[in-house]
Amino acid sequence: MAFVYDFSGYVTRNDLKCSDGRVIRAGAFADQDGVKVPLVWNHDHKDMSNVIGHVMLKNRDDGVYGYGSFNDTPNGRSARQLVIHGDIEA
């Protein structure tokens, strides 16, 4: 069964400071290779409407890559359109 994703890209790169000030070390997500995780808007888990889809994780030598799908919910559809239009890129 082939999956169709809305987007793909690096979830994190090894040993670089993220926008939240954290540094993710190589191998930090090794146990999640091939795991599906929720895609949460702005890391805000307080409201379930912020879950806008999911991401399949793939560990690579230089970081963690993700293949993402948006939900067919109002927030998921809105996020999909923002990505398509180029309004958000991360």
N, CA, C and O of each residue as an XYZ file, in Angstrom:
360
protein
N       0.843     -1.181      0.000
C       0.000      0.000      0.000
C       0.890      1.247      0.000
O       1.736      1.404      0.880
N       0.705      2.114     -0.960
C       1.481      3.346     -1.057
C       0.748      4.472     -0.339
O      -0.474      4.590     -0.424
N       1.497      5.276      0.351
C       0.925      6.411      1.046
C       1.236      7.689      0.274
O       2.311      7.834     -0.308
N       0.295      8.595      0.280
C       0.484      9.900     -0.341
C       0.578     10.914      0.792
O      -0.291     10.972      1.662
N       1.630     11.704      0.772
C       1.847     12.692      1.817
C       1.669     14.090      1.261
O       1.893     14.336      0.076
N       1.258     15.011      2.139
C       1.074     16.406      1.748
C       2.397     17.164      1.681
O       2.523     18.136      0.936
N       3.378     16.720      2.460
C       4.668     17.410      2.499
C       5.710     16.480      3.113
O       5.380     15.459      3.716
N       6.956     16.854      2.946
C       8.045     16.141      3.606
C       9.165     17.123      3.884
O       9.265     18.172      3.247
N      10.002     16.772      4.838
C      11.132     17.621      5.171
C      11.732     17.199      6.495
O      11.234     16.291      7.161
N      12.800     17.866      6.864
C      13.458     17.536      8.122
C      12.628     17.994      9.307
O      12.193     19.144      9.373
N      12.417     17.086     10.236
C      11.770     17.383     11.506
C      12.786     18.075     12.407
O      12.471     19.055     13.081
N      14.003     17.554     12.408
C      15.109     18.146     13.141
C      16.420     17.691     12.517
O      16.505     16.605     11.944
N      17.425     18.522     12.632
C      18.776     18.165     12.205
C      19.601     17.931     13.462
O      19.384     18.581     14.485
N      20.532     17.017     13.384
C      21.358     16.692     14.538
C      22.236     17.860     14.961
O      22.841     18.541     14.134
N      22.288     18.071     16.270
C      23.249     18.973     16.914
C      23.135     20.435     16.501
O      24.125     21.165     16.557
N      21.951     20.876     16.090
C      21.698     22.285     15.788
C      20.687     22.836     16.784
O      19.786     22.118     17.218
N      20.827     24.090     17.143
C      19.886     24.715     18.072
C      18.563     24.982     17.349
O      18.537     25.624     16.299
N      17.483     24.489     17.918
C      16.143     24.695     17.361
C      15.625     26.075     17.766
O      16.226     26.750     18.601
N      14.517     26.483     17.174
C      13.936     27.784     17.483
C      13.504     27.895     18.938
O      13.393     29.001     19.466
N      13.257     26.754     19.596
C      12.881     26.781     21.016
C      14.104     26.747     21.934
O      13.962     26.684     23.155
N      15.309     26.790     21.346
C      16.530     26.820     22.135
C      17.119     25.464     22.480
O      18.187     25.391     23.087
N      16.439     24.392     22.104
C      16.924     23.047     22.408
C      17.850     22.541     21.314
O      17.728     22.915     20.148
N      18.778     21.682     21.717
C      19.672     21.029     20.774
C      19.348     19.540     20.807
O      19.443     18.898     21.853
N      18.965     18.997     19.650
C      18.637     17.577     19.541
C      19.895     16.852     19.085
O      20.441     17.149     18.022
N      20.345     15.914     19.879
C      21.570     15.173     19.577
C      21.288     13.999     18.643
O      20.173     13.480     18.592
N      22.314     13.596     17.912
C      22.216     12.439     17.007
C      21.749     11.223     17.794
O      22.249     10.947     18.884
N      20.793     10.504     17.236
C      20.277      9.292     17.867
C      19.178      9.519     18.887
O      18.648      8.556     19.439
N      18.822     10.769     19.150
C      17.809     11.062     20.161
C      16.461     10.421     19.836
O      15.709     10.075     20.747
N      16.146     10.258     18.553
C      14.872      9.684     18.145
C      15.050      8.340     17.433
O      14.179      7.921     16.670
N      16.162      7.674     17.679
C      16.453      6.399     17.004
C      15.352      5.369     17.216
O      15.064      4.577     16.318
N      14.736      5.371     18.390
C      13.680      4.400     18.682
C      12.369      4.710     17.965
O      11.458      3.882     17.972
N      12.256      5.875     17.350
C      11.026      6.247     16.664
C      11.125      6.160     15.150
O      10.268      6.687     14.441
N      12.156      5.504     14.652
C      12.285      5.319     13.209
C      11.087      4.538     12.690
O      10.810      3.436     13.165
N      10.375      5.101     11.719
C       9.201      4.448     11.142
C       7.927      4.615     11.938
O       6.914      3.995     11.614
N       7.951      5.440     12.974
C       6.788      5.641     13.837
C       5.950      6.825     13.340
O       6.487      7.835     12.884
N       4.635      6.680     13.436
C       3.701      7.758     13.108
C       3.445      8.568     14.376
O       3.070      8.012     15.407
N       3.650      9.891     14.297
C       3.437     10.780     15.444
C       2.461     11.886     15.051
O       2.360     12.234     13.875
N       1.744     12.440     16.027
C       0.818     13.533     15.718
C       1.557     14.775     15.230
O       2.646     15.094     15.707
N       0.949     15.465     14.277
C       1.426     16.768     13.822
C       0.611     17.800     14.590
O      -0.593     17.933     14.375
N       1.271     18.527     15.485
C       0.585     19.445     16.392
C       1.012     20.871     16.082
O       2.203     21.182     16.068
N       0.038     21.733     15.834
C       0.317     23.120     15.499
C       1.063     23.794     16.643
O       0.579     23.844     17.774
N       2.240     24.307     16.333
C       3.045     25.109     17.252
C       3.347     24.384     18.566
O       3.529     25.030     19.598
N       3.402     23.063     18.537
C       3.691     22.228     19.712
C       2.690     22.442     20.845
O       3.009     22.166     22.001
N       1.497     22.923     20.540
C       0.493     23.236     21.566
C      -0.463     22.051     21.740
O      -1.401     21.878     20.962
N      -0.211     21.247     22.761
C      -1.000     20.046     23.025
C      -2.207     20.307     23.932
O      -2.897     19.362     24.313
N      -2.474     21.565     24.283
C      -3.543     21.883     25.232
C      -4.935     21.685     24.643
O      -5.896     21.477     25.383
N      -5.051     21.748     23.327
C      -6.351     21.643     22.669
C      -6.225     20.642     21.526
O      -5.359     20.789     20.664
N      -7.077     19.635     21.515
C      -6.950     18.588     20.496
C      -7.195     19.112     19.089
O      -6.816     18.448     18.125
N      -7.814     20.279     18.934
C      -7.987     20.832     17.586
C      -6.652     21.290     16.996
O      -6.572     21.583     15.803
N      -5.605     21.354     17.823
C      -4.270     21.697     17.335
C      -3.570     20.510     16.686
O      -2.517     20.678     16.070
N      -4.139     19.310     16.813
C      -3.616     18.151     16.088
C      -4.155     18.277     14.666
O      -5.348     18.102     14.418
N      -3.241     18.588     13.732
C      -3.672     18.894     12.367
C      -3.307     17.798     11.369
O      -3.541     17.942     10.169
N      -2.736     16.707     11.864
C      -2.365     15.597     10.997
C      -1.389     14.675     11.688
O      -1.369     14.575     12.914
N      -0.567     13.993     10.880
C       0.466     13.122     11.439
C       1.707     13.143     10.556
O       1.669     13.565      9.400
N       2.806     12.675     11.135
C       4.086     12.620     10.435
C       4.696     11.244     10.658
O       4.743     10.751     11.785
N       5.159     10.631      9.581
C       5.918      9.376      9.662
C       7.393      9.752      9.756
O       7.911     10.461      8.892
N       8.070      9.280     10.802
C       9.461      9.643     11.042
C      10.423      8.666     10.388
O      10.179      7.460     10.357
N      11.514      9.200      9.869
C      12.581      8.384      9.282
C      13.918      8.946      9.758
O      14.282     10.074      9.425
N      14.641      8.150     10.539
C      15.961      8.572     11.005
C      16.958      8.500      9.866
O      17.006      7.520      9.123
N      17.754      9.551      9.739
C      18.825      9.618      8.754
C      20.115      9.956      9.502
O      20.083     10.325     10.676
N      21.228      9.829      8.824
C      22.513     10.109      9.461
C      22.615     11.536      9.983
O      23.292     11.781     10.981
N      21.945     12.489      9.314
C      22.065     13.894      9.697
C      20.867     14.447     10.458
O      20.830     15.639     10.763
N      19.886     13.600     10.769
C      18.729     14.062     11.526
C      17.522     13.177     11.327
O      17.643     12.021     10.922
N      16.365     13.723     11.613
C      15.105     12.999     11.468
C      14.298     13.660     10.360
O      14.043     14.864     10.403
N      13.898     12.876      9.373
C      13.107     13.338      8.243
C      11.664     12.924      8.492
O      11.415     11.908      9.141
N      10.715     13.698      7.985
C       9.314     13.380      8.181
C       8.498     13.488      6.912
O       8.762     14.325      6.049
N       7.495     12.618      6.814
C       6.531     12.621      5.715
C       5.171     12.910      6.350
O       4.652     12.091      7.108
N       4.594     14.079      6.041
C       3.407     14.523      6.756
C       2.131     14.519      5.947
O       2.131     14.730      4.734
N       1.041     14.272      6.656
C      -0.310     14.315      6.089
C      -1.192     15.173      6.984
O      -1.173     15.039      8.207
N      -1.955     16.048      6.366
C      -2.893     16.866      7.103
C      -4.230     16.143      7.249
O      -4.636     15.382      6.371
N      -4.908     16.391      8.372
C      -6.248     15.851      8.602
C      -7.271     16.600      7.753
O      -7.035     17.727      7.317
N      -8.404     15.956      7.529
C      -9.530     16.601      6.864
C     -10.430     17.224      7.930
O     -11.597     16.860      8.079
N      -9.853     18.170      8.664
C     -10.553     18.945      9.688
C     -10.388     20.413      9.306
O      -9.543     20.731      8.469
N     -11.175     21.320      9.899
C     -10.995     22.730      9.559
C      -9.539     23.206      9.740
O      -9.001     23.881      8.863
N      -8.911     22.863     10.857
C      -7.535     23.300     11.085
C      -6.551     22.590     10.159
O      -5.583     23.199      9.703
N      -6.786     21.324      9.882
C      -5.920     20.588      8.960
C      -6.018     21.137      7.545
O      -5.003     21.298      6.868
N      -7.227     21.424      7.097
C      -7.410     21.997      5.756
C      -6.782     23.382      5.663
O      -6.170     23.723      4.652
N      -6.934     24.177      6.714
C      -6.343     25.509      6.739
C      -4.814     25.419      6.680
O      -4.180     26.157      5.927
N      -4.223     24.522      7.467
C      -2.762     24.352      7.450
C      -2.285     23.895      6.079
O      -1.262     24.371      5.587
N      -3.020     22.975      5.459
C      -2.654     22.502      4.114
C      -2.617     23.671      3.127
O      -1.686     23.786      2.330
N      -3.632     24.536      3.183
C      -3.675     25.680      2.281
C      -2.535     26.670      2.550
O      -1.988     27.251      1.613
N      -2.179     26.863      3.814
C      -1.062     27.744      4.148
C       0.244     27.216      3.571
O       1.078     27.994      3.109
N       0.426     25.897      3.594
C       1.634     25.298      3.030
C       1.609     25.417      1.506
O       2.603     25.821      0.903
N       0.493     25.071      0.884
C       0.377     25.148     -0.570
C       0.654     26.563     -1.064
O       1.337     26.756     -2.070
N       0.119     27.547     -0.351
C       0.262     28.943     -0.750
C       1.644     29.497     -0.425
O       1.998     30.573     -0.908
N       2.434     28.789      0.381
C       3.766     29.249      0.744
C       3.807     30.208      1.918
O       4.827     30.849      2.169
N       2.686     30.308      2.644
C       2.639     31.220      3.779
C       3.426     30.702      4.978
O       3.957     31.493      5.756
N       3.506     29.386      5.134
C       4.331     28.781      6.178
C       5.242     27.732      5.528
O       4.857     27.043      4.584
N       6.444     27.639      6.061
C       7.422     26.703      5.499
C       8.085     25.859      6.570
O       8.997     25.093      6.261
N       7.660     25.974      7.813
C       8.276     25.210      8.904
C       7.253     24.935      9.978
O       7.571     24.303     10.986
